[in-house]
């Protein structure tokens, strides 16, 4: 699999000339050959640039000096400490570090200059390049580059560094070079987790010499002010109060100078800019390869021939023409496809095309569906497929004359000729066994073991089902939902219920043969809710009582899924299982699990085992489920380890959703759970789906990530796919791409609707191709990149040690940036960090990814939680992953209660908090309301209806409805944040300096992590060092 | 010989016993020469309205090898004021009477010593009384009408059960459901896959029978064992769940699984029975319980399947079986035999009510009823009076208001030492109790002196076969008597434990000097039935022709032994009155469906044989040789010969074959009726004539179990075949003209007539060659 992966070794390494030419080896997470690499990693290795089988190890021994230095560098990027053979640099370096406490106001240069003399030699100094914050940020006053013209929005900040970065970016030669930090050139403090230590601050953020100019053009004034202020003022330094990181860290002296956090690229700023330039506007998809607004920007999207970015987002909208280019840049080429995305009401819903019995028009060779890319020729009698170039006859019924432009006269009448996304009615050929499918069914499966009865969960579920079943999803034009429902309860045996409408009371059927589970009844198990309403209500009333006396503690799990699947199979319909489960299934049955949570494995090569299922049972089961269109959604209520890795596997592979409520408490958690349940039942969903991604010649889809199951390399099978699930697809070249023809993607999803219709949903997207690396960088989308990186890394952790994965991520980040620096930026001092505009915030996001608890090998974090988050991310779309990795932090105390918009977000850093402040933080899973110790009493009164901070009882997950403007506004904000999020966020109220604040702090992702993980600044330095290393 | 007839009759009425020989040849050698073995038909629970049970424990002979129960044959001797009894079985076993018997004297005797209490019933207070258990196992793969009728019958039956009886319900189709009866608000059942055979332990685990019982005990240590059996949720007292169960039965649906065109419904009879057996085995071993299987078709899946679900493959016929072409038969039979043996070991019984037009697999399942004493009922539909009334009759009551059923019986046979027990044929299983009185030669189920009869009713009759063990050279003194004691311990339907003891004695006679005595004491009816049972027993395992040959040979030998003839002169052959009917019985037995499978399905054969193996003498004889009555203007109704010559135009015939009641109107009568004479006042006598057989038939119908098929036909009617196939074909198409046309109706058959049969028999009997 020689894909060009983000993990590829950077092709250029100055230390080792020539390497750039040698075929780089692409490390790939999924590639088993790489499992062998860790041992290699232990060897002293050179700079990252070297190409080795491992993908990141330099081959030959570099010159000693370099070598050592290289190690340091590598170190910073996450190599384990053992790799540092020579103490000398350390020794040398260590003393040179000024104590951390001394945060000298004079930021940069002074001490740094001395360092240039250090023994570390030129390499060292080269390493200590200053990062040019300004350069990456806004295009400095430099001439508004030509690219600006290319971009649509005039209000957009001039795309800076992209084309003529050098000139713009590098104004301050002296400062830049004297790299303040040289001396501090901290021997990278190695943290066990392999993340760059806090040390590298040596790489100072070099303020642009002409701050005003630099910023003026690009950033809003206030931002500029910030910059200025920060530079002038004392460094904020690292927020104190973090519980000590690893020992080494603590011992290390901190560099005197701090990088100004405000001077480094701010995600908030980037988001705000995009909103300012594109928010609220109409975005028409008529142009191939145009970069859509960010996911955080609200705009109206008009389908004019390409799929809306709500359906497909790409890591880059301009593919490199050749695979060599792709390898050089190492930018992953991927699309994040969310075929069932919800479309706001002000945008046009998908048109449904019905060609009757003949079915959709398809290319004879590659089977691509008729789409706007097809070229009609010979007066409309034939058309050339845009994907495989095959010339096909136009079927007689479909014939239409062409106009003078060569376009069909009915171009605008047929959605499949003029739109990027549309649906076809599928014919019987597209149905299982050539029979029209039956409407799907929902089966509710409730664990009625002792704990669930005792904590009232069963009663809660039963009560809720009564109302929520009224809202089963239905087609808009239909009166009632066609979905049938069924009920099963279980502990170590299964109870099926006959709720046929003509029964006076429900009938319970117990299946005790869990070893070989089967469906005891057909007629009466799956019923129409409306018809059987009274029997169902009767049943739901009785279930809690029926098991009230039960003291059965053991449960089964695999047989439960099996039962549901068999029931759907017997009824010959697709469907979805809702399983409400609480404990590790220890009863004697297939899929029985034992507690195997072993913290000792953390941070070893065996750590991956924790993410893998215990046995093959669940995978086999998932396969069966997918084969029968049975999707599994699991609500877990664990009070201890339940082996999410095993139990969550079926939900993941069947396109279901996993919800987890730790230590469920009725008062605190029921709101969150019920909201999730409601949303999950009501959301739009397609069943029994097969997705096929077709591409024009020259490249192809090679890897898929998401809630999917694949039996072969091309068909993405999903038992179900709902409006929140996204599949990330990676592309690789297999030939050259032409700049003229571009790169076309057609994603076709064959599925069964909630009313039992078989349909095809087609999304088409045309991308540009360019042989200029600059074009490539210009069209990147960082949010999509992070989505890809996260999924790819999270998939890889099943097979590779986490350490390796983290290194790969850092390396690839550096590589992408280095390639830009080398090929796209104009020459500049080596010490400068130059970031392409489109990737300005890549480092901070990447750092967030690296710090996510999944990738962080720390025994303090529960295995289940890591597995859970890993699984969630695998199906996330770009917007969700963006928020998940970089939470939204909103100041509440400054709320303008009259405004209807959200307050401006602030960066996720402790430094942004204040004792007088109240902040709301949300990441898509959790929501925190942080209260500073000196929060204004009137706001507290307004929100909580208590007189003071001390009176607030934080034991709540819902804010009281006080009726004050503050309360209303805050709750409105919360509901806006909650909107469109697949998971209901649980609110936690935390007071400053109280224990629960720890939970909150780990979401301040720009800071150093609670359990390790570099701060943004540190990481940036680290990346910078890597880049320098690569550029050498 | 009237005296002997009276004696025999009196014996039957008093003791329910009929012996083939009422004077016994005194040596082993002589006995074997008698051809018909020394054997008896025993009806252990023969109704004795005049026999109230005594309410104390029986006195046993104190010799461990004897242990006979005190009976009129005991000789009491007074030794120094203490009564001592002599069992007289193995010789003199002096036994001390218990203190309660001290007042004994000639005038003051306990009942069991009085001669007319040769049969006596004891009621003992031993062990816990357990209620009767009725477990319904119901097939739901029925047509809607059938199911409805069955449901009604079942609901009706609830009212007939004793209120404290436990009932349970298992339904099956593609799946098997065990219904929990105690739950309120929701009906709950445990479901099993119909294709998976489970061990008893698995079934009990899956039904949660092993653990809850334990929990119950822990939970209520204060009232231990009071109702140890109530713990089962699946079996509940009728009075408690009457309403529930009625509703449950009412809501019973047809098996919901779709049956596609050309397929049989999937029916898991094998697993359903297995679960029923396992359920009772785990909860109520060794108490009286009936598993009542109601099925409307053959088992088509899982263990015990008899035929596949493809309708195009018909269910096995005798033809297939003979050609070894019945794929599932052996495996299925093995499955049901295993179940039957387990059931018998637990003292439960299985009834099969099979109502379908096609076969239902009775051949394979027959052991379930035959080994456990259960009923087998075969009908066309549950929606017929045949089923409905038969089923109702199961719950009929005797004059005391008790059910005519008993459970968990053990029959022990004790003999005086000149006799040994060869075996028994009937609805029983061997208990494998060896002893000195057990013969090595087995006839029927042998090798034991005790049998278990899991369920029996007042007509259940066993054939018990003996062997004279006395050697020729050890003559028995003149006037010596041989004695046999039958001890039947059983659970009465009122749940009491009872012991019925029948003691009989017969004279020994020397066969050489006193052959006339022996001959005169021959009971040809009993002998015919006992031989027939042997024949049918053999037919179950041997080829049909072999059995017939064996029967023929026995008959010829008997005729040779007891006939009076001149050698090689067939015309001189005569049989005494005591033997005169015997050959005729054999003739009809040879033609009976018990030995002939032609024209019968394997299921029918099994059904007929089942009933033949358990009915008492009278009924058995009817089965062998149906009774034919004639009604005409020529005189009062009279029995006539079962012969084609009896079929006359001006007669109405009523034939009772046990399984069928046929009323046949002669040609003229039929025409009269057609002409409507019966409705004319002046021909009222004709109306009465028509009515008379109907009334008589009703009488038979009322009394018989199972309810016979009632056929009302006339000359030329298609159903007249029932009659024509039974009568002796004295006139056939072959000899029609030879006999003249004035009488009878010709039968179109190549079967030999009785006349031809007798001619051959005489020839062979007098021949010195054979």
PDB file of N, CA and C in Angstrom, chain A residues 547-580:
ATOM      1  N   UNK A 547     -40.267  -6.912  36.771  1.00  0.00           N
ATOM      2  CA  UNK A 547     -38.941  -7.319  37.208  1.00  0.00           C
ATOM      3  C   UNK A 547     -38.544  -6.673  38.530  1.00  0.00           C
ATOM      4  N   UNK A 548     -39.509  -6.079  39.155  1.00  0.00           N
ATOM      5  CA  UNK A 548     -39.191  -5.360  40.381  1.00  0.00           C
ATOM      6  C   UNK A 548     -38.556  -6.283  41.415  1.00  0.00           C
ATOM      7  N   UNK A 549     -38.959  -7.524  41.412  1.00  0.00           N
ATOM      8  CA  UNK A 549     -38.451  -8.453  42.415  1.00  0.00           C
ATOM      9  C   UNK A 549     -37.187  -9.157  41.943  1.00  0.00           C
ATOM     10  N   UNK A 550     -36.837  -8.903  40.722  1.00  0.00           N
ATOM     11  CA  UNK A 550     -35.706  -9.650  40.165  1.00  0.00           C
ATOM     12  C   UNK A 550     -34.412  -9.264  40.862  1.00  0.00           C
ATOM     13  N   UNK A 551     -33.626 -10.249  41.180  1.00  0.00           N
ATOM     14  CA  UNK A 551     -32.303  -9.896  41.682  1.00  0.00           C
ATOM     15  C   UNK A 551     -31.231 -10.527  40.816  1.00  0.00           C
ATOM     16  N   UNK A 552     -31.532 -10.569  39.569  1.00  0.00           N
ATOM     17  CA  UNK A 552     -30.582 -11.122  38.620  1.00  0.00           C
ATOM     18  C   UNK A 552     -29.533 -10.064  38.293  1.00  0.00           C
ATOM     19  N   UNK A 553     -28.302 -10.415  38.524  1.00  0.00           N
ATOM     20  CA  UNK A 553     -27.230  -9.460  38.274  1.00  0.00           C
ATOM     21  C   UNK A 553     -26.517  -9.694  36.963  1.00  0.00           C
ATOM     22  N   UNK A 554     -26.583 -10.904  36.511  1.00  0.00           N
ATOM     23  CA  UNK A 554     -25.797 -11.223  35.322  1.00  0.00           C
ATOM     24  C   UNK A 554     -26.567 -10.863  34.059  1.00  0.00           C
ATOM     25  N   UNK A 555     -25.823 -10.484  33.068  1.00  0.00           N
ATOM     26  CA  UNK A 555     -26.468 -10.168  31.798  1.00  0.00           C
ATOM     27  C   UNK A 555     -25.747 -10.862  30.662  1.00  0.00           C
ATOM     28  N   UNK A 556     -26.453 -10.953  29.574  1.00  0.00           N
ATOM     29  CA  UNK A 556     -25.814 -11.391  28.338  1.00  0.00           C
ATOM     30  C   UNK A 556     -25.828 -10.198  27.395  1.00  0.00           C
ATOM     31  N   UNK A 557     -25.015 -10.260  26.357  1.00  0.00           N
ATOM     32  CA  UNK A 557     -25.037  -9.132  25.433  1.00  0.00           C
ATOM     33  C   UNK A 557     -25.080  -9.584  23.973  1.00  0.00           C
ATOM     34  N   UNK A 558     -24.123 -10.387  23.590  1.00  0.00           N
ATOM     35  CA  UNK A 558     -24.130 -10.806  22.183  1.00  0.00           C
ATOM     36  C   UNK A 558     -25.451 -11.476  21.799  1.00  0.00           C
ATOM     37  N   UNK A 559     -25.999 -12.338  22.652  1.00  0.00           N
ATOM     38  CA  UNK A 559     -27.283 -12.945  22.273  1.00  0.00           C
ATOM     39  C   UNK A 559     -28.399 -11.919  22.098  1.00  0.00           C
ATOM     40  N   UNK A 560     -28.277 -10.813  22.779  1.00  0.00           N
ATOM     41  CA  UNK A 560     -29.304  -9.780  22.646  1.00  0.00           C
ATOM     42  C   UNK A 560     -29.275  -9.215  21.232  1.00  0.00           C
ATOM     43  N   UNK A 561     -28.087  -8.876  20.801  1.00  0.00           N
ATOM     44  CA  UNK A 561     -27.956  -8.353  19.437  1.00  0.00           C
ATOM     45  C   UNK A 561     -28.394  -9.416  18.441  1.00  0.00           C
ATOM     46  N   UNK A 562     -27.945 -10.610  18.716  1.00  0.00           N
ATOM     47  CA  UNK A 562     -28.295 -11.722  17.841  1.00  0.00           C
ATOM     48  C   UNK A 562     -29.810 -11.835  17.718  1.00  0.00           C
ATOM     49  N   UNK A 563     -30.463 -11.739  18.849  1.00  0.00           N
ATOM     50  CA  UNK A 563     -31.924 -11.872  18.863  1.00  0.00           C
ATOM     51  C   UNK A 563     -32.569 -10.790  18.013  1.00  0.00           C
ATOM     52  N   UNK A 564     -32.103  -9.564  18.203  1.00  0.00           N
ATOM     53  CA  UNK A 564     -32.675  -8.475  17.433  1.00  0.00           C
ATOM     54  C   UNK A 564     -32.445  -8.678  15.949  1.00  0.00           C
ATOM     55  N   UNK A 565     -31.243  -9.097  15.664  1.00  0.00           N
ATOM     56  CA  UNK A 565     -30.898  -9.289  14.263  1.00  0.00           C
ATOM     57  C   UNK A 565     -31.753 -10.405  13.666  1.00  0.00           C
ATOM     58  N   UNK A 566     -31.893 -11.488  14.411  1.00  0.00           N
ATOM     59  CA  UNK A 566     -32.707 -12.601  13.915  1.00  0.00           C
ATOM     60  C   UNK A 566     -34.159 -12.160  13.709  1.00  0.00           C
ATOM     61  N   UNK A 567     -34.613 -11.309  14.611  1.00  0.00           N
ATOM     62  CA  UNK A 567     -35.998 -10.851  14.489  1.00  0.00           C
ATOM     63  C   UNK A 567     -36.176 -10.062  13.203  1.00  0.00           C
ATOM     64  N   UNK A 568     -35.223  -9.198  12.913  1.00  0.00           N
ATOM     65  CA  UNK A 568     -35.314  -8.419  11.680  1.00  0.00           C
ATOM     66  C   UNK A 568     -35.196  -9.336  10.470  1.00  0.00           C
ATOM     67  N   UNK A 569     -34.315 -10.300  10.620  1.00  0.00           N
ATOM     68  CA  UNK A 569     -34.113 -11.233   9.526  1.00  0.00           C
ATOM     69  C   UNK A 569     -35.411 -11.985   9.259  1.00  0.00           C
ATOM     70  N   UNK A 570     -36.015 -12.434  10.335  1.00  0.00           N
ATOM     71  CA  UNK A 570     -37.252 -13.200  10.175  1.00  0.00           C
ATOM     72  C   UNK A 570     -38.348 -12.338   9.561  1.00  0.00           C
ATOM     73  N   UNK A 571     -38.360 -11.068   9.949  1.00  0.00           N
ATOM     74  CA  UNK A 571     -39.393 -10.185   9.409  1.00  0.00           C
ATOM     75  C   UNK A 571     -38.989  -9.658   8.045  1.00  0.00           C
ATOM     76  N   UNK A 572     -37.790 -10.003   7.621  1.00  0.00           N
ATOM     77  CA  UNK A 572     -37.301  -9.597   6.319  1.00  0.00           C
ATOM     78  C   UNK A 572     -37.328  -8.077   6.160  1.00  0.00           C
ATOM     79  N   UNK A 573     -36.865  -7.383   7.149  1.00  0.00           N
ATOM     80  CA  UNK A 573     -36.806  -5.931   7.024  1.00  0.00           C
ATOM     81  C   UNK A 573     -35.531  -5.430   7.691  1.00  0.00           C
ATOM     82  N   UNK A 574     -35.069  -4.268   7.268  1.00  0.00           N
ATOM     83  CA  UNK A 574     -33.932  -3.686   7.963  1.00  0.00           C
ATOM     84  C   UNK A 574     -34.428  -3.033   9.246  1.00  0.00           C
ATOM     85  N   UNK A 575     -33.516  -2.570  10.051  1.00  0.00           N
ATOM     86  CA  UNK A 575     -33.994  -1.936  11.268  1.00  0.00           C
ATOM     87  C   UNK A 575     -32.870  -1.547  12.184  1.00  0.00           C
ATOM     88  N   UNK A 576     -33.280  -1.105  13.337  1.00  0.00           N
ATOM     89  CA  UNK A 576     -32.331  -0.558  14.278  1.00  0.00           C
ATOM     90  C   UNK A 576     -32.663  -1.094  15.659  1.00  0.00           C
ATOM     91  N   UNK A 577     -31.643  -1.518  16.358  1.00  0.00           N
ATOM     92  CA  UNK A 577     -31.834  -2.002  17.720  1.00  0.00           C
ATOM     93  C   UNK A 577     -31.419  -0.896  18.678  1.00  0.00           C
ATOM     94  N   UNK A 578     -32.241  -0.633  19.652  1.00  0.00           N
ATOM     95  CA  UNK A 578     -31.873   0.299  20.716  1.00  0.00           C
ATOM     96  C   UNK A 578     -31.632  -0.539  21.952  1.00  0.00           C
ATOM     97  N   UNK A 579     -30.396  -0.647  22.360  1.00  0.00           N
ATOM     98  CA  UNK A 579     -30.085  -1.502  23.500  1.00  0.00           C
ATOM     99  C   UNK A 579     -29.717  -0.622  24.689  1.00  0.00           C
ATOM    100  N   UNK A 580     -30.333  -0.881  25.802  1.00  0.00           N
ATOM    101  CA  UNK A 580     -30.053  -0.124  27.017  1.00  0.00           C
ATOM    102  C   UNK A 580     -29.378  -1.075  27.985  1.00  0.00           C
TER     103      UNK A 580
END
